Short mmCIF file of C-alpha atoms in Angstrom, two decimals:
data_model
loop_
_atom_site.label_atom_id
_atom_site.label_comp_id
_atom_site.label_asym_id
_atom_site.label_seq_id
_atom_site.Cartn_x
_atom_site.Cartn_y
_atom_site.Cartn_z
CA UNK A 1 -13.01 113.52 139.37
CA UNK A 2 -14.82 110.77 137.89
CA UNK A 3 -13.90 107.25 139.12
CA UNK A 4 -15.13 103.45 137.96
CA UNK A 5 -15.56 100.57 140.37
CA UNK A 6 -15.75 97.26 139.23
CA UNK A 7 -16.61 95.76 142.52
CA UNK A 8 -15.49 92.03 141.74
CA UNK A 9 -11.73 91.03 140.52
CA UNK A 10 -13.11 87.78 139.82
CA UNK A 11 -16.14 86.24 138.88
CA UNK A 12 -16.33 82.37 138.71
CA UNK A 13 -19.72 80.83 137.28
CA UNK A 14 -20.48 77.46 135.82
CA UNK A 15 -20.91 77.02 132.02
CA UNK A 16 -24.36 77.81 131.04
CA UNK A 17 -25.46 79.69 134.03
CA UNK A 18 -26.17 83.63 134.10
CA UNK A 19 -23.45 86.14 134.93
CA UNK A 20 -23.91 89.65 136.17
CA UNK A 21 -20.54 91.98 136.31
CA UNK A 22 -20.92 94.97 138.15
CA UNK A 23 -19.72 98.47 137.39
CA UNK A 24 -20.72 101.83 139.13
CA UNK A 25 -19.33 105.17 138.33
CA UNK A 26 -18.97 108.35 140.68
CA UNK A 27 -20.60 111.16 138.53
CA UNK A 28 -24.21 111.46 137.63
CA UNK A 29 -23.19 114.15 135.05
CA UNK A 30 -23.47 113.37 131.35
CA UNK A 31 -21.49 110.42 130.46
CA UNK A 32 -21.10 108.08 127.94
CA UNK A 33 -20.44 104.27 129.09
CA UNK A 34 -18.64 101.27 127.81
CA UNK A 35 -18.02 97.73 128.08
CA UNK A 36 -14.84 96.29 126.82
CA UNK A 37 -13.70 92.52 126.74
CA UNK A 38 -10.03 91.52 126.65
CA UNK A 39 -9.30 87.99 125.55
CA UNK A 40 -5.77 86.26 126.59
CA UNK A 41 -3.06 88.00 124.99
CA UNK A 42 -5.13 90.42 123.00
CA UNK A 43 -6.21 94.16 122.94
CA UNK A 44 -9.59 95.18 124.19
CA UNK A 45 -12.61 94.69 122.07
CA UNK A 46 -15.89 96.92 122.79
CA UNK A 47 -18.62 94.84 123.60
CA UNK A 48 -21.53 97.59 124.01
CA UNK A 49 -22.06 101.10 124.42
CA UNK A 50 -24.44 103.56 126.15
CA UNK A 51 -24.76 106.96 124.51
CA UNK A 52 -28.37 108.07 125.15
CA UNK A 53 -32.01 106.31 124.71
CA UNK A 54 -32.93 103.10 125.89
CA UNK A 55 -31.63 102.36 129.31
CA UNK A 56 -30.95 98.78 128.08
CA UNK A 57 -28.11 98.03 125.64
CA UNK A 58 -27.35 94.90 123.70
CA UNK A 59 -23.97 94.24 122.52
CA UNK A 60 -21.83 91.17 121.05
CA UNK A 61 -22.00 87.76 121.90
CA UNK A 62 -25.27 87.70 123.74
CA UNK A 63 -24.13 90.40 126.30
CA UNK A 64 -26.49 93.26 127.57
CA UNK A 65 -26.21 96.07 130.21
CA UNK A 66 -28.51 98.31 131.85
CA UNK A 67 -28.04 102.12 132.53
CA UNK A 68 -29.24 103.19 135.83
CA UNK A 69 -28.53 107.09 136.44
CA UNK A 70 -30.13 106.88 139.86
CA UNK A 71 -27.71 103.80 141.17
CA UNK A 72 -24.87 105.57 138.71
CA UNK A 73 -24.41 101.81 137.62
CA UNK A 74 -24.01 99.92 134.21
CA UNK A 75 -24.29 96.40 135.03
CA UNK A 76 -23.43 93.88 132.38
CA UNK A 77 -25.33 90.50 132.15
CA UNK A 78 -25.41 87.42 130.01
CA UNK A 79 -28.13 84.82 130.59
CA UNK A 80 -26.12 81.64 129.63
CA UNK A 81 -22.21 81.79 129.59
CA UNK A 82 -20.20 79.72 127.28
CA UNK A 83 -16.42 78.62 127.99
CA UNK A 84 -15.66 80.94 125.11
CA UNK A 85 -16.70 84.06 127.44
CA UNK A 86 -13.72 83.38 129.62
CA UNK A 87 -12.04 86.81 129.39
CA UNK A 88 -11.16 89.93 131.18
CA UNK A 89 -14.00 92.44 131.18
CA UNK A 90 -13.31 96.41 131.55
CA UNK A 91 -16.24 98.95 132.13
CA UNK A 92 -15.25 102.67 131.18
CA UNK A 93 -16.98 105.82 131.22
CA UNK A 94 -16.25 108.58 128.73
CA UNK A 95 -16.39 112.25 129.85
CA UNK A 96 -16.65 115.57 127.81
CA UNK A 97 -12.78 115.97 127.99
CA UNK A 98 -12.57 112.90 125.39
CA UNK A 99 -10.92 111.07 128.09
CA UNK A 100 -11.97 107.52 128.87
CA UNK A 101 -12.03 106.52 132.75
CA UNK A 102 -11.33 102.66 133.34
CA UNK A 103 -12.38 100.10 135.97
CA UNK A 104 -10.06 97.90 137.14
CA UNK A 105 -11.33 94.76 135.19
CA UNK A 106 -13.61 91.77 136.13
CA UNK A 107 -12.11 88.45 135.15
CA UNK A 108 -14.89 85.76 134.23
CA UNK A 109 -13.77 82.51 135.19
CA UNK A 110 -16.02 79.75 133.37
CA UNK A 111 -16.46 76.46 135.16
CA UNK A 112 -17.08 73.48 133.02
CA UNK B 1 -10.90 98.96 106.81
CA UNK B 2 -7.21 97.96 108.26
CA UNK B 3 -7.19 97.93 112.56
CA UNK B 4 -4.85 99.55 114.81
CA UNK B 5 -1.74 98.11 114.37
CA UNK B 6 1.21 98.12 117.01
CA UNK B 7 4.68 97.21 116.62
CA UNK B 8 6.75 95.48 117.54
CA UNK B 9 4.37 92.69 119.33
CA UNK B 10 7.18 91.66 121.84
CA UNK B 11 10.29 93.64 123.23
CA UNK B 12 13.09 92.57 125.67
CA UNK B 13 15.15 95.30 126.73
CA UNK B 14 17.69 95.76 129.52
CA UNK B 15 17.50 98.17 132.34
CA UNK B 16 18.64 101.68 131.74
CA UNK B 17 17.90 101.38 128.00
CA UNK B 18 15.37 103.37 126.04
CA UNK B 19 12.66 101.98 124.00
CA UNK B 20 10.07 103.27 121.33
CA UNK B 21 6.80 101.73 120.24
CA UNK B 22 4.60 102.64 117.15
CA UNK B 23 1.10 102.65 116.70
CA UNK B 24 -0.77 103.11 113.38
CA UNK B 25 -4.06 104.23 114.07
CA UNK B 26 -7.31 103.28 112.13
CA UNK B 27 -7.68 105.48 108.93
CA UNK B 28 -9.27 108.69 109.58
CA UNK B 29 -8.98 108.53 113.11
CA UNK B 30 -7.13 111.72 114.69
CA UNK B 31 -6.93 110.48 118.45
CA UNK B 32 -4.22 108.12 119.82
CA UNK B 33 -4.26 106.87 123.42
CA UNK B 34 -1.72 104.70 125.01
CA UNK B 35 -2.08 102.48 128.08
CA UNK B 36 0.03 100.57 130.18
CA UNK B 37 -1.32 97.21 131.27
CA UNK B 38 0.16 95.13 134.19
CA UNK B 39 -1.32 92.34 136.30
CA UNK B 40 -0.75 94.66 139.61
CA UNK B 41 -1.91 98.11 138.44
CA UNK B 42 -4.36 96.87 135.67
CA UNK B 43 -4.85 99.36 132.60
CA UNK B 44 -3.29 102.69 133.11
CA UNK B 45 -3.82 105.71 130.94
CA UNK B 46 -0.49 107.08 129.89
CA UNK B 47 -1.40 110.01 127.41
CA UNK B 48 -3.79 110.74 124.53
CA UNK B 49 -2.91 112.63 121.34
CA UNK B 50 -5.08 114.19 119.16
CA UNK B 51 -4.15 115.97 115.93
CA UNK B 52 -0.45 115.99 116.88
CA UNK B 53 -1.22 117.84 120.19
CA UNK B 54 -1.09 116.03 123.67
CA UNK B 55 -4.66 116.54 124.68
CA UNK B 56 -4.86 114.39 128.19
CA UNK B 57 -1.97 113.25 130.37
CA UNK B 58 -2.29 110.51 133.21
CA UNK B 59 0.01 109.79 136.18
CA UNK B 60 3.61 108.99 134.82
CA UNK B 61 6.96 110.03 135.07
CA UNK B 62 8.52 112.05 132.70
CA UNK B 63 10.65 108.91 131.15
CA UNK B 64 7.29 108.49 129.34
CA UNK B 65 6.81 110.67 126.52
CA UNK B 66 5.11 110.29 123.16
CA UNK B 67 4.48 112.23 119.89
CA UNK B 68 1.86 112.08 117.10
CA UNK B 69 2.70 112.59 113.48
CA UNK B 70 0.72 114.63 110.74
CA UNK B 71 -0.52 111.29 109.46
CA UNK B 72 -1.87 110.41 113.08
CA UNK B 73 0.74 107.66 113.68
CA UNK B 74 1.94 107.80 117.14
CA UNK B 75 5.23 106.90 118.98
CA UNK B 76 5.64 106.15 122.75
CA UNK B 77 9.33 106.61 124.32
CA UNK B 78 10.21 105.28 127.57
CA UNK B 79 13.70 106.09 128.49
CA UNK B 80 15.95 104.74 131.36
CA UNK B 81 14.01 101.99 131.66
CA UNK B 82 13.31 100.09 134.99
CA UNK B 83 12.08 96.57 135.58
CA UNK B 84 8.65 97.78 136.72
CA UNK B 85 8.11 99.06 132.87
CA UNK B 86 7.47 95.76 132.15
CA UNK B 87 4.14 95.59 130.99
CA UNK B 88 1.74 95.08 127.80
CA UNK B 89 1.25 98.53 126.46
CA UNK B 90 -1.72 99.39 124.32
CA UNK B 91 -2.54 101.83 122.09
CA UNK B 92 -6.19 102.86 121.09
CA UNK B 93 -7.42 104.97 118.26
CA UNK B 94 -10.92 106.79 117.92
CA UNK B 95 -12.37 109.93 116.09
CA UNK B 96 -11.42 111.73 119.31
CA UNK B 97 -15.26 112.47 120.27
CA UNK B 98 -15.94 111.73 123.93
CA UNK B 99 -18.90 109.35 122.91
CA UNK B 100 -17.08 107.09 120.46
CA UNK B 101 -15.53 104.16 120.94
CA UNK B 102 -12.02 103.43 121.18
CA UNK B 103 -10.28 100.69 118.90
CA UNK B 104 -7.26 98.78 120.57
CA UNK B 105 -4.59 97.23 119.06
CA UNK B 106 -2.96 94.01 120.00
CA UNK B 107 -0.20 95.60 122.26
CA UNK B 108 3.28 95.39 122.61
CA UNK B 109 4.60 93.43 125.40
CA UNK B 110 7.73 95.12 126.78
CA UNK B 111 10.08 92.66 129.12
CA UNK B 112 12.83 94.70 131.08
CA UNK B 113 15.66 92.45 132.37
#
């Protein structure tokens, strides 16, 4: 069965520094890949998604992610973070049975 | 276009009671999924309904049940509430295709005392 691993439960980073949030999934069968963000006391919001085509995907708020099929990874990056990026970030994999498999989430902590 | 609406936003119940949560998906969406989110367990999938049928189910006891109506609105019911059921319950709607995004509501915060 498919599983999604977000290796870091928390990532502290200084404001204006770059950040990478890691996501690995278990199956190399055709999948759809998503990153969602959850701000405090809110639901989840889509940041970006990979369905097919270019392996570099750009999303909202300056985030981007790279799909690496050989490493079964879909890491999220931002070149310069802002205090407003403080949130929890979730990686998800969509399968042909229409179910989304979720990672445990990574809390991004921005230090001033 | 209106987003996903969950009601109520906050709820306090006593152990042993039952509760019903409601979710109105985005117009035209036929799939509604429910999740439980707690600090310890993260985001856990409860079940998914598509065109009034339960299509996928997570690993939760039978006290957790749901249904979907012909207008795609969905309800989730938890019977015989336990303290451990305290959580944020999130509903997500989508077209139901595997390659489309899910749109989330703001959630219902359930506290069991």
